[in-house]
mmCIF file of C-alpha atoms and ligand atoms in Angstrom:
data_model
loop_
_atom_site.group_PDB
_atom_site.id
_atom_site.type_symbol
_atom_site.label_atom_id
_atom_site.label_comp_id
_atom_site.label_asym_id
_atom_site.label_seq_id
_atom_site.Cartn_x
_atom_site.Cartn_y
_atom_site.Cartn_z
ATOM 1 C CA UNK A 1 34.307 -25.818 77.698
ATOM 2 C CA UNK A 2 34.001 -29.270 79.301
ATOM 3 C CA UNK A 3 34.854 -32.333 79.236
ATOM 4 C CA UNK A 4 32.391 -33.605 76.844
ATOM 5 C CA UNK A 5 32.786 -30.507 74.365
ATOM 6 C CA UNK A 6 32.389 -31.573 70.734
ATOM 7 C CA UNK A 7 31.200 -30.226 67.396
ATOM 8 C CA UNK A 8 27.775 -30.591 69.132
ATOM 9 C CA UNK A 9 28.349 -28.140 72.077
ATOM 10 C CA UNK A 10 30.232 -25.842 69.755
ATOM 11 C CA UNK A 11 27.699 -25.255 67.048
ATOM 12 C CA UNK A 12 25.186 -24.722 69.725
ATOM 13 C CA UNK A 13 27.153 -23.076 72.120
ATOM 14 C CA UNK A 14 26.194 -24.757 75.552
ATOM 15 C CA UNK A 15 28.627 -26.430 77.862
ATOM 16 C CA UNK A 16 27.535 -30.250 77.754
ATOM 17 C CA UNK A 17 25.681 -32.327 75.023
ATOM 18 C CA UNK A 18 22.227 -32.737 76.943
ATOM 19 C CA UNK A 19 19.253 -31.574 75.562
ATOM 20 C CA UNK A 20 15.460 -31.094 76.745
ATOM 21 C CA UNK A 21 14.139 -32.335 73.820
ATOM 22 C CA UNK A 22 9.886 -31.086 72.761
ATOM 23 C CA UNK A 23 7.598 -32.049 75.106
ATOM 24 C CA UNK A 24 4.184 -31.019 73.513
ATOM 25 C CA UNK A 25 1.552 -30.226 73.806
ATOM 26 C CA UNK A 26 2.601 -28.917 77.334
ATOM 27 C CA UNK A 27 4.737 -25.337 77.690
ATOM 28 C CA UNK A 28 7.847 -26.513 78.978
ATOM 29 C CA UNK A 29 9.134 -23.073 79.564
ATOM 30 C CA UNK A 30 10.431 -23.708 83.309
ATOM 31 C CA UNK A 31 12.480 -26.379 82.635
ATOM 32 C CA UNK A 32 13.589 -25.515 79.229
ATOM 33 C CA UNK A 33 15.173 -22.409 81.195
ATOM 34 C CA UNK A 34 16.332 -24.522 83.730
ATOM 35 C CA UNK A 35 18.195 -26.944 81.357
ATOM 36 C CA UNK A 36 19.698 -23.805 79.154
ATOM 37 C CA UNK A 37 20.791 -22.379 82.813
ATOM 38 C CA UNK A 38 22.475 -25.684 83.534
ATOM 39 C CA UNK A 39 24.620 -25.734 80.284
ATOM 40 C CA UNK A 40 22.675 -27.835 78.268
ATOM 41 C CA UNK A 41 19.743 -26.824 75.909
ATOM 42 C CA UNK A 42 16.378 -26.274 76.860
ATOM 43 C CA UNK A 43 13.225 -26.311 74.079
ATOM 44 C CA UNK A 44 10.038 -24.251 74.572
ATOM 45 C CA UNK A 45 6.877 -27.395 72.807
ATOM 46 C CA UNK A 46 4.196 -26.557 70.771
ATOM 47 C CA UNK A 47 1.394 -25.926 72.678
ATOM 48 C CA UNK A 48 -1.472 -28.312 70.715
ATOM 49 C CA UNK A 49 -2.952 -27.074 67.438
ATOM 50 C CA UNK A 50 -5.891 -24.879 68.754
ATOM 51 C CA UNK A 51 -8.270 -24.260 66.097
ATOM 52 C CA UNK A 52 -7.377 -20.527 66.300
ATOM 53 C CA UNK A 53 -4.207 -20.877 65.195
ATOM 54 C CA UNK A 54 -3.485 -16.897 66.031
ATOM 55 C CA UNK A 55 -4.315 -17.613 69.565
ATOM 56 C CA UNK A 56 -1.993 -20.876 69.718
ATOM 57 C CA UNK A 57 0.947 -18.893 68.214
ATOM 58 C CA UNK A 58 0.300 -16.202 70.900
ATOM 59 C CA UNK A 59 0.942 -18.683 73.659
ATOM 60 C CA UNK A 60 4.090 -19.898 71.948
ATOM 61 C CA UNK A 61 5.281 -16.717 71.950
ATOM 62 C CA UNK A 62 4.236 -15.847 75.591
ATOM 63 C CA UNK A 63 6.219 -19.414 76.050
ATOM 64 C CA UNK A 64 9.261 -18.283 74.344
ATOM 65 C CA UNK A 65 9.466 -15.091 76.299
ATOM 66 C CA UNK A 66 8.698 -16.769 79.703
ATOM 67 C CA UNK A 67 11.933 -18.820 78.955
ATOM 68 C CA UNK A 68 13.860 -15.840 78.018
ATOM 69 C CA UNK A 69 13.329 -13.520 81.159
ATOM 70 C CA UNK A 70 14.404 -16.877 83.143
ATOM 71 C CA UNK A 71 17.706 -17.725 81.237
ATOM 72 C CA UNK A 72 20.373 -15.941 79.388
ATOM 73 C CA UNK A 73 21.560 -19.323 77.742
ATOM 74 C CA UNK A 74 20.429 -20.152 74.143
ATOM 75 C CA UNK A 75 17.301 -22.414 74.099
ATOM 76 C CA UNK A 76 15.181 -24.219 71.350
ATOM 77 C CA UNK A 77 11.632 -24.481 69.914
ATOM 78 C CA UNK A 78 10.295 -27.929 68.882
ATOM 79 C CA UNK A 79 7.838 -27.610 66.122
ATOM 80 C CA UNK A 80 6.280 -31.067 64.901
ATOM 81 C CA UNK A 81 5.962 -30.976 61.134
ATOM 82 C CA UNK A 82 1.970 -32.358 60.344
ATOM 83 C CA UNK A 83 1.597 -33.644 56.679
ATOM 84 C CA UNK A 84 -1.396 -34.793 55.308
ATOM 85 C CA UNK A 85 -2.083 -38.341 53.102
ATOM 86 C CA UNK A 86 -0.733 -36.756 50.184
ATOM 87 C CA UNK A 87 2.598 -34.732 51.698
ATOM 88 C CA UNK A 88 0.820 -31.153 52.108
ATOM 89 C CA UNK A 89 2.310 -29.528 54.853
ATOM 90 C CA UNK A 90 -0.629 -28.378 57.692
ATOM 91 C CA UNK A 91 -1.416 -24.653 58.321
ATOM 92 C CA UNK A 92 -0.448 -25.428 61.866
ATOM 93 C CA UNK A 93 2.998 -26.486 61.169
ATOM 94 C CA UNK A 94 3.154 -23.334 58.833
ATOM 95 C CA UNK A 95 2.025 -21.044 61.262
ATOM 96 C CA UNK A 96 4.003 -22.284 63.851
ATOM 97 C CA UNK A 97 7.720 -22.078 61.869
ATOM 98 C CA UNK A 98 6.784 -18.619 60.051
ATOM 99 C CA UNK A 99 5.335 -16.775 63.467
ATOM 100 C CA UNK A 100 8.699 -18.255 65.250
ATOM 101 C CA UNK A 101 10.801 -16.922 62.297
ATOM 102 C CA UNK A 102 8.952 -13.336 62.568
ATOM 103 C CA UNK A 103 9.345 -13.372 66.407
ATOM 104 C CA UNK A 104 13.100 -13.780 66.870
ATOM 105 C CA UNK A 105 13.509 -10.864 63.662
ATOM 106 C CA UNK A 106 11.519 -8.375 65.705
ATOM 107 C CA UNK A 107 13.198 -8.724 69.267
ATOM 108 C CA UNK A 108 17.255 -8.877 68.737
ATOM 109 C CA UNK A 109 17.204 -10.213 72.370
ATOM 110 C CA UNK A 110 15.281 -13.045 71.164
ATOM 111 C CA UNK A 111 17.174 -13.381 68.078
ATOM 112 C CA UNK A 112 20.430 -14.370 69.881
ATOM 113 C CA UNK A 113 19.280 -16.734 72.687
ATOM 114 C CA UNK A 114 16.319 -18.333 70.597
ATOM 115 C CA UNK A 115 18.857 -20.447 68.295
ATOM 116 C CA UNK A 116 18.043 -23.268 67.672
ATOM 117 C CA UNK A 117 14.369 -24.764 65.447
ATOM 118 C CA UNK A 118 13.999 -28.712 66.065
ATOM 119 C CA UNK A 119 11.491 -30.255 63.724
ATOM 120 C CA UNK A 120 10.078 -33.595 64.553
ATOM 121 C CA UNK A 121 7.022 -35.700 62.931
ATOM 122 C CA UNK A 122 6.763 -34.943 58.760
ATOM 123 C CA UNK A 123 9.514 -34.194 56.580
ATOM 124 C CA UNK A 124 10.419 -29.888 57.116
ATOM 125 C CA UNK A 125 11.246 -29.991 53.226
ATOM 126 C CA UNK A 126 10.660 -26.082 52.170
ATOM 127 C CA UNK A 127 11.011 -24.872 55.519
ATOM 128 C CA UNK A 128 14.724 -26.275 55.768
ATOM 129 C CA UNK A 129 15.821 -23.153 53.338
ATOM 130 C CA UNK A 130 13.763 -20.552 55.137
ATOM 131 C CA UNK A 131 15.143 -21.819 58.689
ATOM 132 C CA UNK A 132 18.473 -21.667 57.646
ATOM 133 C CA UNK A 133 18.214 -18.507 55.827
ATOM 134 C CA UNK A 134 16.584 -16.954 59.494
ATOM 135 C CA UNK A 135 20.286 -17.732 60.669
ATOM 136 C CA UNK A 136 18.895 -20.752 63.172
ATOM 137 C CA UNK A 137 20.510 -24.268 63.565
ATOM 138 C CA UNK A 138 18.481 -26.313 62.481
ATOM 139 C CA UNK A 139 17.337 -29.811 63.919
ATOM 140 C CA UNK A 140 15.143 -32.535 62.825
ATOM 141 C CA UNK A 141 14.151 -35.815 64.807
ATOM 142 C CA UNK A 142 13.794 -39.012 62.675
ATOM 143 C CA UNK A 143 13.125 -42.535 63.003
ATOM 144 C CA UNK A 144 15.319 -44.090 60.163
ATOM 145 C CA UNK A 145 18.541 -43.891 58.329
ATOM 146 C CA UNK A 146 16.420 -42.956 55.233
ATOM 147 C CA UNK A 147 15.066 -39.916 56.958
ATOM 148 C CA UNK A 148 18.728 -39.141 58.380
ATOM 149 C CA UNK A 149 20.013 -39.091 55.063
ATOM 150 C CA UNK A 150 17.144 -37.159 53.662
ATOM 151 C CA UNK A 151 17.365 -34.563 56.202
ATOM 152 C CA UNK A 152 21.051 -34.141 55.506
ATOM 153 C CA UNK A 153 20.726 -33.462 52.052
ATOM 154 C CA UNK A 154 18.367 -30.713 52.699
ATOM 155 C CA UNK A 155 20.771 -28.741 54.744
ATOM 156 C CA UNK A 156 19.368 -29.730 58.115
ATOM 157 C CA UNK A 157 22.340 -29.075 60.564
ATOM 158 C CA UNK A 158 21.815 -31.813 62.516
ATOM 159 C CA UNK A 159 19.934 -35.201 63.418
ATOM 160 C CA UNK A 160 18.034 -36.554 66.253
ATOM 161 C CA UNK A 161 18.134 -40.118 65.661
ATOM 162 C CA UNK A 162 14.558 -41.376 67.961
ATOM 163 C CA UNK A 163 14.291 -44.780 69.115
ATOM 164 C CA UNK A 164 11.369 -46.482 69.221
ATOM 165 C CA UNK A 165 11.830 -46.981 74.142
ATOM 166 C CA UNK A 166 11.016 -42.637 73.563
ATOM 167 C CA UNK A 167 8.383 -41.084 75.346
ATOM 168 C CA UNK A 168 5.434 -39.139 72.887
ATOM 169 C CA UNK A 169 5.689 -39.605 69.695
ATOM 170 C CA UNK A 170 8.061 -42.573 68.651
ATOM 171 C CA UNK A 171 9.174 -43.453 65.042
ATOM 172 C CA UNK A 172 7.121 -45.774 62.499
ATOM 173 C CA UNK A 173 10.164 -47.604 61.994
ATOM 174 C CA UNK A 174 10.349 -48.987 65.223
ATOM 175 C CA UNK A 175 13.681 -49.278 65.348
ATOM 176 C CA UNK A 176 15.350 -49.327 68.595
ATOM 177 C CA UNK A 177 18.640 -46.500 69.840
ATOM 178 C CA UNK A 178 21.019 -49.297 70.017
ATOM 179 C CA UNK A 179 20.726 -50.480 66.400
ATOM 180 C CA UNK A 180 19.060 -47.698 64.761
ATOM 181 C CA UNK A 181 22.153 -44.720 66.219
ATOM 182 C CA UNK A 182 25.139 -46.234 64.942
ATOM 183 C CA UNK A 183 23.317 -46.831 61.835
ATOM 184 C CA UNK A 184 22.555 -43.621 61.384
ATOM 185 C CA UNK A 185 26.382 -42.467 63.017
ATOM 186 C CA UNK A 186 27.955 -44.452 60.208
ATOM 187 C CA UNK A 187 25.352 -43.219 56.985
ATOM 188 C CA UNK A 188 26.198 -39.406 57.294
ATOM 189 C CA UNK A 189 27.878 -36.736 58.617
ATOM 190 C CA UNK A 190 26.386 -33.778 60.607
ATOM 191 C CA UNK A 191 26.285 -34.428 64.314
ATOM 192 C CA UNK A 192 23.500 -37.005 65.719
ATOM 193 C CA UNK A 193 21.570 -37.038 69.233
ATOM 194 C CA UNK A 194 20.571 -39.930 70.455
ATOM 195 C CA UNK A 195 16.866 -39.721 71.772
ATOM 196 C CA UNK A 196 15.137 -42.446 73.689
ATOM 197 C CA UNK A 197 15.766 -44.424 77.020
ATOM 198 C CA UNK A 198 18.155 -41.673 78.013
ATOM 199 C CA UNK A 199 18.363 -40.681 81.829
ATOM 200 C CA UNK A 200 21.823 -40.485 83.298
ATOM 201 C CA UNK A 201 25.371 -40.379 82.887
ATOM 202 C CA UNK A 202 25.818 -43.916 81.428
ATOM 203 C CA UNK A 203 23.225 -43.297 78.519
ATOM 204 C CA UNK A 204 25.317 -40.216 77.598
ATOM 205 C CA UNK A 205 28.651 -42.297 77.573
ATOM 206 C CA UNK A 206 26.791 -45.032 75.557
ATOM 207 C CA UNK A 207 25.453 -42.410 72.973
ATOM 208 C CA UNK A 208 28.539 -40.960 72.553
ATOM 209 C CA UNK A 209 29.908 -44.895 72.209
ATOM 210 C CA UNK A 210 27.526 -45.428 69.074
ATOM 211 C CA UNK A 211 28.844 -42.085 67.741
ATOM 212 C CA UNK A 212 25.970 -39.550 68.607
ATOM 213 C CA UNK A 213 27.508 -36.342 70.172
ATOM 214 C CA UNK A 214 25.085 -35.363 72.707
ATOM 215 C CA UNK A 215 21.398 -37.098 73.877
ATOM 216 C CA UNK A 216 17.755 -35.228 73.784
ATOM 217 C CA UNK A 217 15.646 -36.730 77.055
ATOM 218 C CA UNK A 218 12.280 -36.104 77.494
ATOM 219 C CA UNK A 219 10.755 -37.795 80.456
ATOM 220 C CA UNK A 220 13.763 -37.828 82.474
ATOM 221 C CA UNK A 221 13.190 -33.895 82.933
ATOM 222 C CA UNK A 222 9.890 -33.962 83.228
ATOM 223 C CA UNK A 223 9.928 -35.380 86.956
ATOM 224 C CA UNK A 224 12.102 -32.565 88.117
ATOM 225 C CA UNK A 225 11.638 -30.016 91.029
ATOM 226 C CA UNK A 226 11.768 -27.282 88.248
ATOM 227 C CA UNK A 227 8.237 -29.040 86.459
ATOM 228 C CA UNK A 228 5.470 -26.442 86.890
ATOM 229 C CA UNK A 229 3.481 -27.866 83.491
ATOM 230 C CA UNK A 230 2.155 -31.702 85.097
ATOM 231 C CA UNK A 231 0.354 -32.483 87.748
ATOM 232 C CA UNK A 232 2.078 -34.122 90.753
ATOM 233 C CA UNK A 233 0.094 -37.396 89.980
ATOM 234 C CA UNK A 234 1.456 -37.414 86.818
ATOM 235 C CA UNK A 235 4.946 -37.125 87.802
ATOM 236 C CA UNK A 236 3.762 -39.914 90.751
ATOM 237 C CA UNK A 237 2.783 -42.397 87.401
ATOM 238 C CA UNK A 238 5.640 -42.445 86.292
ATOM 239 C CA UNK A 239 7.545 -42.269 89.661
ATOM 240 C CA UNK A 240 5.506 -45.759 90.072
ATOM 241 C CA UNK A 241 5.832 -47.243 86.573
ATOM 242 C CA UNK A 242 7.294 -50.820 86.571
ATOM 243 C CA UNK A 243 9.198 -52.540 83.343
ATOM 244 C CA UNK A 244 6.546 -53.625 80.621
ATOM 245 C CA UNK A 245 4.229 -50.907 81.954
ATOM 246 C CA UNK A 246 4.384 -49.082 78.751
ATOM 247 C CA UNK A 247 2.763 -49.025 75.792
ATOM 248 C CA UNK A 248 2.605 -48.137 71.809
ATOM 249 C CA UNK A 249 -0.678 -46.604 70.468
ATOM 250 C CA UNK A 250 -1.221 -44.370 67.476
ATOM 251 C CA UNK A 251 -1.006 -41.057 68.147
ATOM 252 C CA UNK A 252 -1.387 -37.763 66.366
ATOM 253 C CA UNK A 253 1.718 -37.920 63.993
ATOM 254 C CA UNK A 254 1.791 -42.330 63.420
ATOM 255 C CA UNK A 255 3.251 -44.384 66.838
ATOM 256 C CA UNK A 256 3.119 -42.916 70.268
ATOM 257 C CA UNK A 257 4.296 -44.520 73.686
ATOM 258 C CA UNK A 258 3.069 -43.994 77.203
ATOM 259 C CA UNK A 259 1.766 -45.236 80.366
ATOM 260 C CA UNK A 260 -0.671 -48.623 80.173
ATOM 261 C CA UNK A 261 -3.983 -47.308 81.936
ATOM 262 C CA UNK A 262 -8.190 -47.125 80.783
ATOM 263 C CA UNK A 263 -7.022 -44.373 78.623
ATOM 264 C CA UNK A 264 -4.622 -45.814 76.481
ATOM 265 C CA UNK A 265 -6.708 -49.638 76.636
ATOM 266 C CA UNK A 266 -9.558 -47.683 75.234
ATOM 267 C CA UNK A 267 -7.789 -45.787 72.631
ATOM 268 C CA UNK A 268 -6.259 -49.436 71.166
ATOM 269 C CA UNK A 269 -9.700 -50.476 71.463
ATOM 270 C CA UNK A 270 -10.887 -47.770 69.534
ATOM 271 C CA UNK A 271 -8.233 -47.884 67.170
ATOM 272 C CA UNK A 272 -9.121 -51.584 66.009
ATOM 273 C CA UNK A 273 -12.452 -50.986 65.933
ATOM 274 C CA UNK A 274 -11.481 -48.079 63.905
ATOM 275 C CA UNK A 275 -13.709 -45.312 65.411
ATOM 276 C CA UNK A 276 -10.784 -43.181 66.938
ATOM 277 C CA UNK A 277 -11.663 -39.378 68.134
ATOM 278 C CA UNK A 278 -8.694 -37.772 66.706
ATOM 279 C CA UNK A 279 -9.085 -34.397 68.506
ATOM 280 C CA UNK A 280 -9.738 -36.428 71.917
ATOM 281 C CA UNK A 281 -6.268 -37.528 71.984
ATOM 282 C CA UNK A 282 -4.587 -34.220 72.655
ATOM 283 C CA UNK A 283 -7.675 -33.354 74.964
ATOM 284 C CA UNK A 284 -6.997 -36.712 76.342
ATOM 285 C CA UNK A 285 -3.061 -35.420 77.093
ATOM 286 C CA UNK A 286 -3.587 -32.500 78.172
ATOM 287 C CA UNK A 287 -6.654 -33.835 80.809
ATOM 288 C CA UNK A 288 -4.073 -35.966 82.527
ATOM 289 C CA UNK A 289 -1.516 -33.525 82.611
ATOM 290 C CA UNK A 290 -3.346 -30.283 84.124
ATOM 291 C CA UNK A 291 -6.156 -32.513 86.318
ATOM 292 C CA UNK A 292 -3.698 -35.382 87.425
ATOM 293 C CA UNK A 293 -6.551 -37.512 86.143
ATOM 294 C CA UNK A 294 -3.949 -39.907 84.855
ATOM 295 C CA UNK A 295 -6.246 -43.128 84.778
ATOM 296 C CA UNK A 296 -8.670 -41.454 81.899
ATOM 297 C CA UNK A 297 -6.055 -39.091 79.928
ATOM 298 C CA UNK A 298 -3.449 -40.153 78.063
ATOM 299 C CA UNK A 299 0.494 -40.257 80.218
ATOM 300 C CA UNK A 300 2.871 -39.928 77.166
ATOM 301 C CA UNK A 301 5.886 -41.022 78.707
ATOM 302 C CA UNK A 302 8.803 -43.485 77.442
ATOM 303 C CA UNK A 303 9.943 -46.754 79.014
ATOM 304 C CA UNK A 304 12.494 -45.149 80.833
ATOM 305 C CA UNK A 305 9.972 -44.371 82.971
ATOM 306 C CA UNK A 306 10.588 -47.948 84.791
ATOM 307 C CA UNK A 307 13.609 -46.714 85.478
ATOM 308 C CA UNK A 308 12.883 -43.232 86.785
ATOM 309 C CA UNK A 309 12.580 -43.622 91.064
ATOM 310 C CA UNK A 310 13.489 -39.906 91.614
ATOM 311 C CA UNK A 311 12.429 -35.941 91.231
ATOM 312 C CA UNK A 312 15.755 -34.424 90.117
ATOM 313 C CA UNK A 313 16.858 -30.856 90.616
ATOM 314 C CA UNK A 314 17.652 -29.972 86.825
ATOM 315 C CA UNK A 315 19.847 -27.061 87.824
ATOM 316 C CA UNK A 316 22.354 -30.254 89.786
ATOM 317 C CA UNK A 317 21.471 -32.943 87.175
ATOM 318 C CA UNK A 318 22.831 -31.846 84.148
ATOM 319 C CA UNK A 319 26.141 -31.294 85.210
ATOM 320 C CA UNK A 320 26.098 -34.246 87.595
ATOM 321 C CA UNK A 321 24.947 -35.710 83.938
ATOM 322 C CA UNK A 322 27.838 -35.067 82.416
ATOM 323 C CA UNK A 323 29.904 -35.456 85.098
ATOM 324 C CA UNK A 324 29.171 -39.077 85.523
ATOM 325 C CA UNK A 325 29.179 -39.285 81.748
ATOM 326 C CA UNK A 326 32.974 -38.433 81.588
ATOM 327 C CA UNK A 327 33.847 -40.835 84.623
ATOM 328 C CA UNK A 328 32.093 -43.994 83.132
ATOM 329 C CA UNK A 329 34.414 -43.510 79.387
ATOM 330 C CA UNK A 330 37.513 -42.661 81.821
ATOM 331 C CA UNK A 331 37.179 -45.624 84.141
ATOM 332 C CA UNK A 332 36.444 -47.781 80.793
ATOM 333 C CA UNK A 333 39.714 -46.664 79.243
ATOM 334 C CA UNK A 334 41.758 -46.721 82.450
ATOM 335 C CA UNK A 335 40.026 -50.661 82.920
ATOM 336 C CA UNK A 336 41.331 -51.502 79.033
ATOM 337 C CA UNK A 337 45.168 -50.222 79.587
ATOM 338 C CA UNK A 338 45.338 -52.049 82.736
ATOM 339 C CA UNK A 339 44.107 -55.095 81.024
ATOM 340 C CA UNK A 340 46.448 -54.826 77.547
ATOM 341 C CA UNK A 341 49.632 -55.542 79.334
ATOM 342 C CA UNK A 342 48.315 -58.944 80.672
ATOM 343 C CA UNK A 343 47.357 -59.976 77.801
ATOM 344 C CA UNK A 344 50.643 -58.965 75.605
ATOM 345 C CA UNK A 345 51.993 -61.019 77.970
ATOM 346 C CA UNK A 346 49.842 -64.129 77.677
HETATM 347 C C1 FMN B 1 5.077 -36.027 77.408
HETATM 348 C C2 FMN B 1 5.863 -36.076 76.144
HETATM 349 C C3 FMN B 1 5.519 -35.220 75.103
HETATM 350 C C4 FMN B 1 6.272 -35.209 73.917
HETATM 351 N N1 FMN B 1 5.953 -34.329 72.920
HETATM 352 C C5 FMN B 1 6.762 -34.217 71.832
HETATM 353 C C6 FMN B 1 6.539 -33.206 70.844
HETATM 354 O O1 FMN B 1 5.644 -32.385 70.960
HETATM 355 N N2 FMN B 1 7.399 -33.160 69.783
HETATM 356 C C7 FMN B 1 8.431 -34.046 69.635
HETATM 357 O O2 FMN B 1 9.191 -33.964 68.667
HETATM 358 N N3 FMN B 1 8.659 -35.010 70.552
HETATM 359 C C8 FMN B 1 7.866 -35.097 71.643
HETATM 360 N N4 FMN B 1 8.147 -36.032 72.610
HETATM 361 C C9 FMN B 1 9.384 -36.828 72.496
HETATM 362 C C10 FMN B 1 10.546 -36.118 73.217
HETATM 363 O O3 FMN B 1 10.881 -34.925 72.572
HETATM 364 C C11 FMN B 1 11.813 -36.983 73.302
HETATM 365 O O4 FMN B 1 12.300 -37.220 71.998
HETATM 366 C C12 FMN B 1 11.529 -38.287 74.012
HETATM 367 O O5 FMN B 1 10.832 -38.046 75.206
HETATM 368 C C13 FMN B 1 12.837 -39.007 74.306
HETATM 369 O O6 FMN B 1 12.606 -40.213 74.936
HETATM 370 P P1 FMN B 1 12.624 -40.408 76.541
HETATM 371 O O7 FMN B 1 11.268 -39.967 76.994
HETATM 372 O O8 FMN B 1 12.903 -41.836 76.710
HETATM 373 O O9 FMN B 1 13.698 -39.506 77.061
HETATM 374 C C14 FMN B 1 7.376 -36.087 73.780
HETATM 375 C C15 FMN B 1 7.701 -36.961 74.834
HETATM 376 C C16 FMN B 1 6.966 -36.970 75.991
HETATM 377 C C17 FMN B 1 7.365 -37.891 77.113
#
């Protein structure tokens, strides 16, 4: 138990509400085990939709185990839902949630630290039953209070709500954390993350200030001493990234945000003139990512990046996390009582 322990922490079972939230199509398996270690919860991405789909679920297996001989902690798999124009769920996305299902029921190792299935992109519809019925906790990422409310009826346990500041894939809503949370706080009743623009201890006392119960970062952990899945230049771009030096493009799923450079200008470029190389894009990613060429690929990274000036050590962060998180609401409430006796008097 800590400080910060809520219905969030509980359900899940880790000791603060910080999350590593999907970072595909990378691994992640290093510093999803080095966020479950730290007592908050680390997810294993889905590693790009390979056209043998066999061979992609193989490495997100291989990923899943890597993260279990490094941690004893629960952790979580984010699996993006893909949908096409007329709501048919992609053999990806199926192959993806049934060959994670049929891992954790042959390895009862698995079964009890892989807990947790975060869906992201389409609507998980179907697959809600068959996740819950697997025994996981189930968690889906949405951009609107629509989507919140929608997930909630299906049974989903509980709700990332993603503002349009996140790294990777950001809603089509484009609503922002600070107006789109408490919305979604106020509209239903399962516990909400807040995801976007997170990165220290203030962002977690804010969340929990709009009535989320724990935040999901993504590029926050990414420049970390723990990364072993980005180049060093990448980690350097956004090291160097300045306000405004962002940007929104469409990516696989609808809207996706990351670094301005002759990748990104020539995708919008592309995009208008309406000629866009759908499979480059994840090449694109993954080409900056593994080669550090991050001037021709793709940097999928959020605009907290303008604020990121430091490689953290997850294994100190997340507690430090929390630990600042829990000062900033103290020293708020000691500030108020000091100040309501003054003003009775006035
Ligand atoms: C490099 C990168 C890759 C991402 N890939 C995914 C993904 O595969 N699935 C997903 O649901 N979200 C993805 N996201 C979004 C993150 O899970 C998270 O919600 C987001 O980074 C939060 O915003 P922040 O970067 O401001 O912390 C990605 C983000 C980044 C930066």
């Amino acid at each position: 138990m800590s400080a910060l322990s809520n219905r969030y922490t509980e359900l899940v079972g880790i000791e603060y509400p910080i999350v590593q939230e999907g970072l595909g199509p990378f691994t992640t398996a290093k510093i999803a085990a080095a966020v479950s270690q730290a007592g908050g919860l680390g997810t294993i991405s889905m590693p790009g939709m390979p056209e043998d789909l066999s061979e992609g679920m193989r490495t997100l297996r291989s990923h899943i185990e890597q993260c279990a001989e490094l941690t004893d902690k629960p952790f979580a798999v984010n699996l993006p839902v893909g949908v096409d124009h007329d709501g048919t769920v992609l053999p990806f996305t199926d192959t993806y949630i049934r060959g994670v299902l049929e891992a954790r029921k042959s390895d009862a190792a698995l079964e009890k630290q892989l807990t947790v299935l975060t869906t992201s992109a389409g609507f998980p519809g179907e697959y809600c039953g068959m996740i819950k019925d697997a025994g996981l906790i189930h968690q889906h990422k949405v951009g609107s209070t629509h989507q919140a409310r929608k997930s909630e009826d299906a049974g989903v346990d509980v709700v990332i709500a993603a503002g349009f500041e996140m790294g990777g894939h950001a809603p089509a809503s484009r609503m922002h954390t600070f107006v789109l949370v408490p919305n979604i706080t106020e509209s239903i009743s399962v516990p909400v993350l807040l995801t976007g623009g997170a990165r220290d201890g203030r962002g977690l006392a804010a969340a929990l200030a709009l009535g989320a119960e724990g935040v999901a970062l993504g590029t926050r952990f990414i420049v970390s001493e723990e990364n072993e899945d980005w180049h060093p230049h990448y980690l350097q771009a956004i090291l160097d990234a300045a306000e405004g030096d962002d940007v929104a493009f469409t990516g696989v799923y609808g809207p996706c945000r990351g670094l301005r450079n002759e990748a990104s200008r020539s995708l919008l470029e592309s995009d208008v003139r309406g000629d866009v190389d759908e499979a480059e894009k994840i090449r694109s990613m993954q080409r900056a990512q593994s080669t550090g060429d991050t001037e021709n690929g793709l940097v999928l990274a959020g605009q907290v990046a303008a604020s990121i000036h430091e490689v953290i050590r997850i294994s100190e962060f997340v507690p430090q996390m929390a630990d600042e998180a829990a000062a900033v609401i103290e020293q708020l409430a000691g500030s108020l009582q000091k100040q309501l006796p003054g003003r009775v008097r006035a």
